Amino acid sequence: MMTDPVADMLTRIRNAVACERPFVDIPYSREKAAIAAVLQREGYVWESEVIEGQPRSTLRISLKYGPSGERVVQQIKRISKPGCRVYAGVDDLPNVLQGLGIAIVSTSKGVLSNREARKQRLGGEVICTVW
């Protein structure tokens, strides 16, 4: 049994980007799909799709690189962990790399980036930061 599936997802993305893979396959869950959707909306990945399969479905994330092959995802770091949850109100949401990066936040309206959460005046659990 895996204790932190979100950390596993972030590690798989980090490793795939380091090896310059075109995509990465991750065991599917709704939370992981929501995180991938935020990464897609913010322009860090091309797309994410669910591949139905037996016995488990897979989430395939197409990774994004620059025109010269440079990495779009420079760093992706888990903030809130199962042993130590990190919550932030709307005024305390992290400003990642002075606005160049994003924080992914789980709110009552779903998983959002810190920019989207500020616009909707929502706080929540800070899942990870990306730049």
PDB file of C-alpha atoms in Angstrom:
ATOM      1  CA  MET A   1       0.000   0.000   0.000  1.00  0.00           C
ATOM      2  CA  MET A   2       1.289   3.440  -0.946  1.00  0.00           C
ATOM      3  CA  THR A   3       1.139   6.026   1.849  1.00  0.00           C
ATOM      4  CA  ASP A   4       1.304   9.148  -0.350  1.00  0.00           C
ATOM      5  CA  PRO A   5       0.057   8.685  -3.930  1.00  0.00           C
ATOM      6  CA  VAL A   6       0.305  12.421  -4.723  1.00  0.00           C
ATOM      7  CA  ALA A   7       4.013  12.442  -3.808  1.00  0.00           C
ATOM      8  CA  ASP A   8       4.442   9.395  -6.069  1.00  0.00           C
ATOM      9  CA  MET A   9       2.756  11.312  -8.924  1.00  0.00           C
ATOM     10  CA  LEU A  10       5.024  14.327  -8.440  1.00  0.00           C
ATOM     11  CA  THR A  11       8.108  12.105  -8.314  1.00  0.00           C
ATOM     12  CA  ARG A  12       7.088  10.340 -11.538  1.00  0.00           C
ATOM     13  CA  ILE A  13       6.652  13.721 -13.266  1.00  0.00           C
ATOM     14  CA  ARG A  14       9.998  14.957 -11.894  1.00  0.00           C
ATOM     15  CA  ASN A  15      11.803  11.794 -13.091  1.00  0.00           C
ATOM     16  CA  ALA A  16      10.139  11.822 -16.537  1.00  0.00           C
ATOM     17  CA  VAL A  17      11.083  15.475 -17.079  1.00  0.00           C
ATOM     18  CA  ALA A  18      14.677  14.725 -16.037  1.00  0.00           C
ATOM     19  CA  CYS A  19      14.815  11.928 -18.662  1.00  0.00           C
ATOM     20  CA  GLU A  20      13.033  14.154 -21.240  1.00  0.00           C
ATOM     21  CA  ARG A  21      10.192  11.673 -21.778  1.00  0.00           C
ATOM     22  CA  PRO A  22       7.254  12.818 -23.931  1.00  0.00           C
ATOM     23  CA  PHE A  23       4.678  11.535 -21.418  1.00  0.00           C
ATOM     24  CA  VAL A  24       4.342   9.833 -18.060  1.00  0.00           C
ATOM     25  CA  ASP A  25       1.795   7.187 -16.965  1.00  0.00           C
ATOM     26  CA  ILE A  26       0.400   7.336 -13.426  1.00  0.00           C
ATOM     27  CA  PRO A  27      -2.221   5.170 -11.689  1.00  0.00           C
ATOM     28  CA  TYR A  28      -5.510   7.097 -11.940  1.00  0.00           C
ATOM     29  CA  SER A  29      -7.355   8.829  -9.114  1.00  0.00           C
ATOM     30  CA  ARG A  30      -9.672  11.848  -9.174  1.00  0.00           C
ATOM     31  CA  GLU A  31      -7.268  13.905  -7.044  1.00  0.00           C
ATOM     32  CA  LYS A  32      -4.348  13.214  -9.397  1.00  0.00           C
ATOM     33  CA  ALA A  33      -6.526  14.046 -12.415  1.00  0.00           C
ATOM     34  CA  ALA A  34      -7.492  17.354 -10.778  1.00  0.00           C
ATOM     35  CA  ILE A  35      -3.826  18.211 -10.120  1.00  0.00           C
ATOM     36  CA  ALA A  36      -2.974  17.343 -13.743  1.00  0.00           C
ATOM     37  CA  ALA A  37      -5.841  19.592 -14.926  1.00  0.00           C
ATOM     38  CA  VAL A  38      -4.380  22.521 -12.949  1.00  0.00           C
ATOM     39  CA  LEU A  39      -0.934  21.867 -14.466  1.00  0.00           C
ATOM     40  CA  GLN A  40      -2.556  21.880 -17.919  1.00  0.00           C
ATOM     41  CA  ARG A  41      -4.527  25.112 -17.284  1.00  0.00           C
ATOM     42  CA  GLU A  42      -1.374  26.850 -16.047  1.00  0.00           C
ATOM     43  CA  GLY A  43       0.681  25.697 -19.067  1.00  0.00           C
ATOM     44  CA  TYR A  44       3.095  23.258 -17.426  1.00  0.00           C
ATOM     45  CA  VAL A  45       1.918  20.187 -19.405  1.00  0.00           C
ATOM     46  CA  TRP A  46       0.268  19.745 -22.806  1.00  0.00           C
ATOM     47  CA  GLU A  47      -2.616  17.495 -21.816  1.00  0.00           C
ATOM     48  CA  SER A  48      -3.765  14.747 -19.518  1.00  0.00           C
ATOM     49  CA  GLU A  49      -6.003  11.852 -20.473  1.00  0.00           C
ATOM     50  CA  VAL A  50      -7.452   8.820 -18.756  1.00  0.00           C
ATOM     51  CA  ILE A  51      -6.647   5.464 -20.347  1.00  0.00           C
ATOM     52  CA  GLU A  52      -9.242   2.911 -19.293  1.00  0.00           C
ATOM     53  CA  GLY A  53      -7.795  -0.477 -18.508  1.00  0.00           C
ATOM     54  CA  GLN A  54      -8.111  -3.629 -16.509  1.00  0.00           C
ATOM     55  CA  PRO A  55      -7.701  -3.850 -13.573  1.00  0.00           C
ATOM     56  CA  ARG A  56      -6.885  -0.127 -13.147  1.00  0.00           C
ATOM     57  CA  SER A  57      -7.166   3.021 -15.203  1.00  0.00           C
ATOM     58  CA  THR A  58      -4.086   5.098 -15.977  1.00  0.00           C
ATOM     59  CA  LEU A  59      -3.607   8.845 -16.170  1.00  0.00           C
ATOM     60  CA  ARG A  60      -1.299   9.799 -19.054  1.00  0.00           C
ATOM     61  CA  ILE A  61       0.263  13.266 -18.820  1.00  0.00           C
ATOM     62  CA  SER A  62       1.951  14.702 -21.937  1.00  0.00           C
ATOM     63  CA  LEU A  63       4.922  16.717 -20.748  1.00  0.00           C
ATOM     64  CA  LYS A  64       5.837  20.104 -22.199  1.00  0.00           C
ATOM     65  CA  TYR A  65       9.274  21.305 -23.278  1.00  0.00           C
ATOM     66  CA  GLY A  66      10.498  24.572 -24.786  1.00  0.00           C
ATOM     67  CA  PRO A  67      11.541  25.047 -28.437  1.00  0.00           C
ATOM     68  CA  SER A  68      15.163  24.180 -27.622  1.00  0.00           C
ATOM     69  CA  GLY A  69      14.206  21.241 -25.416  1.00  0.00           C
ATOM     70  CA  GLU A  70      14.386  23.174 -22.133  1.00  0.00           C
ATOM     71  CA  ARG A  71      12.189  21.981 -19.289  1.00  0.00           C
ATOM     72  CA  VAL A  72       8.956  23.826 -18.548  1.00  0.00           C
ATOM     73  CA  VAL A  73       8.689  22.130 -15.133  1.00  0.00           C
ATOM     74  CA  GLN A  74      11.935  23.163 -13.451  1.00  0.00           C
ATOM     75  CA  GLN A  75      10.941  21.993  -9.975  1.00  0.00           C
ATOM     76  CA  ILE A  76       7.871  20.370  -8.453  1.00  0.00           C
ATOM     77  CA  LYS A  77       7.789  20.009  -4.682  1.00  0.00           C
ATOM     78  CA  ARG A  78       5.291  18.458  -2.251  1.00  0.00           C
ATOM     79  CA  ILE A  79       4.308  20.848   0.558  1.00  0.00           C
ATOM     80  CA  SER A  80       1.464  19.238   2.535  1.00  0.00           C
ATOM     81  CA  LYS A  81       2.338  15.690   3.523  1.00  0.00           C
ATOM     82  CA  PRO A  82       0.242  12.968   5.204  1.00  0.00           C
ATOM     83  CA  GLY A  83       2.161  13.408   8.473  1.00  0.00           C
ATOM     84  CA  CYS A  84       2.096  17.218   8.436  1.00  0.00           C
ATOM     85  CA  ARG A  85      -0.755  18.905   6.572  1.00  0.00           C
ATOM     86  CA  VAL A  86      -0.232  22.538   5.553  1.00  0.00           C
ATOM     87  CA  TYR A  87      -3.267  24.818   5.279  1.00  0.00           C
ATOM     88  CA  ALA A  88      -3.388  28.470   4.215  1.00  0.00           C
ATOM     89  CA  GLY A  89      -6.084  31.098   4.218  1.00  0.00           C
ATOM     90  CA  VAL A  90      -6.622  33.290   1.163  1.00  0.00           C
ATOM     91  CA  ASP A  91      -4.270  35.974   2.541  1.00  0.00           C
ATOM     92  CA  ASP A  92      -1.588  33.402   3.412  1.00  0.00           C
ATOM     93  CA  LEU A  93      -1.429  31.513   0.084  1.00  0.00           C
ATOM     94  CA  PRO A  94       2.212  31.186  -1.020  1.00  0.00           C
ATOM     95  CA  ASN A  95       3.608  33.448  -3.713  1.00  0.00           C
ATOM     96  CA  VAL A  96       5.914  31.028  -5.533  1.00  0.00           C
ATOM     97  CA  LEU A  97       9.063  32.553  -7.057  1.00  0.00           C
ATOM     98  CA  GLN A  98       7.526  36.049  -6.900  1.00  0.00           C
ATOM     99  CA  GLY A  99       4.637  35.006  -9.138  1.00  0.00           C
ATOM    100  CA  LEU A 100       6.619  33.019 -11.732  1.00  0.00           C
ATOM    101  CA  GLY A 101       5.526  29.671 -10.271  1.00  0.00           C
ATOM    102  CA  ILE A 102       2.280  28.343  -8.861  1.00  0.00           C
ATOM    103  CA  ALA A 103       1.066  26.578  -5.759  1.00  0.00           C
ATOM    104  CA  ILE A 104      -1.634  23.938  -6.190  1.00  0.00           C
ATOM    105  CA  VAL A 105      -4.301  24.242  -3.492  1.00  0.00           C
ATOM    106  CA  SER A 106      -7.139  21.880  -2.563  1.00  0.00           C
ATOM    107  CA  THR A 107     -10.139  24.091  -1.743  1.00  0.00           C
ATOM    108  CA  SER A 108     -13.822  23.584  -1.084  1.00  0.00           C
ATOM    109  CA  LYS A 109     -14.423  24.346  -4.801  1.00  0.00           C
ATOM    110  CA  GLY A 110     -11.917  21.731  -5.984  1.00  0.00           C
ATOM    111  CA  VAL A 111      -8.214  21.746  -6.780  1.00  0.00           C
ATOM    112  CA  LEU A 112      -7.065  25.192  -7.968  1.00  0.00           C
ATOM    113  CA  SER A 113      -3.863  27.126  -8.522  1.00  0.00           C
ATOM    114  CA  ASN A 114      -3.016  29.837  -5.997  1.00  0.00           C
ATOM    115  CA  ARG A 115      -3.986  32.488  -8.579  1.00  0.00           C
ATOM    116  CA  GLU A 116      -7.423  30.950  -9.127  1.00  0.00           C
ATOM    117  CA  ALA A 117      -7.937  30.513  -5.368  1.00  0.00           C
ATOM    118  CA  ARG A 118      -7.099  34.184  -4.738  1.00  0.00           C
ATOM    119  CA  LYS A 119      -9.568  35.314  -7.413  1.00  0.00           C
ATOM    120  CA  GLN A 120     -12.305  33.199  -5.801  1.00  0.00           C
ATOM    121  CA  ARG A 121     -11.225  34.277  -2.278  1.00  0.00           C
ATOM    122  CA  LEU A 122     -10.616  30.673  -1.144  1.00  0.00           C
ATOM    123  CA  GLY A 123      -7.991  29.068   1.075  1.00  0.00           C
ATOM    124  CA  GLY A 124      -7.242  25.405   1.593  1.00  0.00           C
ATOM    125  CA  GLU A 125      -4.569  22.727   1.761  1.00  0.00           C
ATOM    126  CA  VAL A 126      -1.382  23.634  -0.124  1.00  0.00           C
ATOM    127  CA  ILE A 127      -0.588  20.439  -2.053  1.00  0.00           C
ATOM    128  CA  CYS A 128       2.570  21.412  -3.943  1.00  0.00           C
ATOM    129  CA  THR A 129       4.526  24.171  -5.668  1.00  0.00           C
ATOM    130  CA  VAL A 130       5.635  24.168  -9.307  1.00  0.00           C
ATOM    131  CA  TRP A 131       8.014  26.362 -11.287  1.00  0.00           C
TER     132      TRP A 131
END
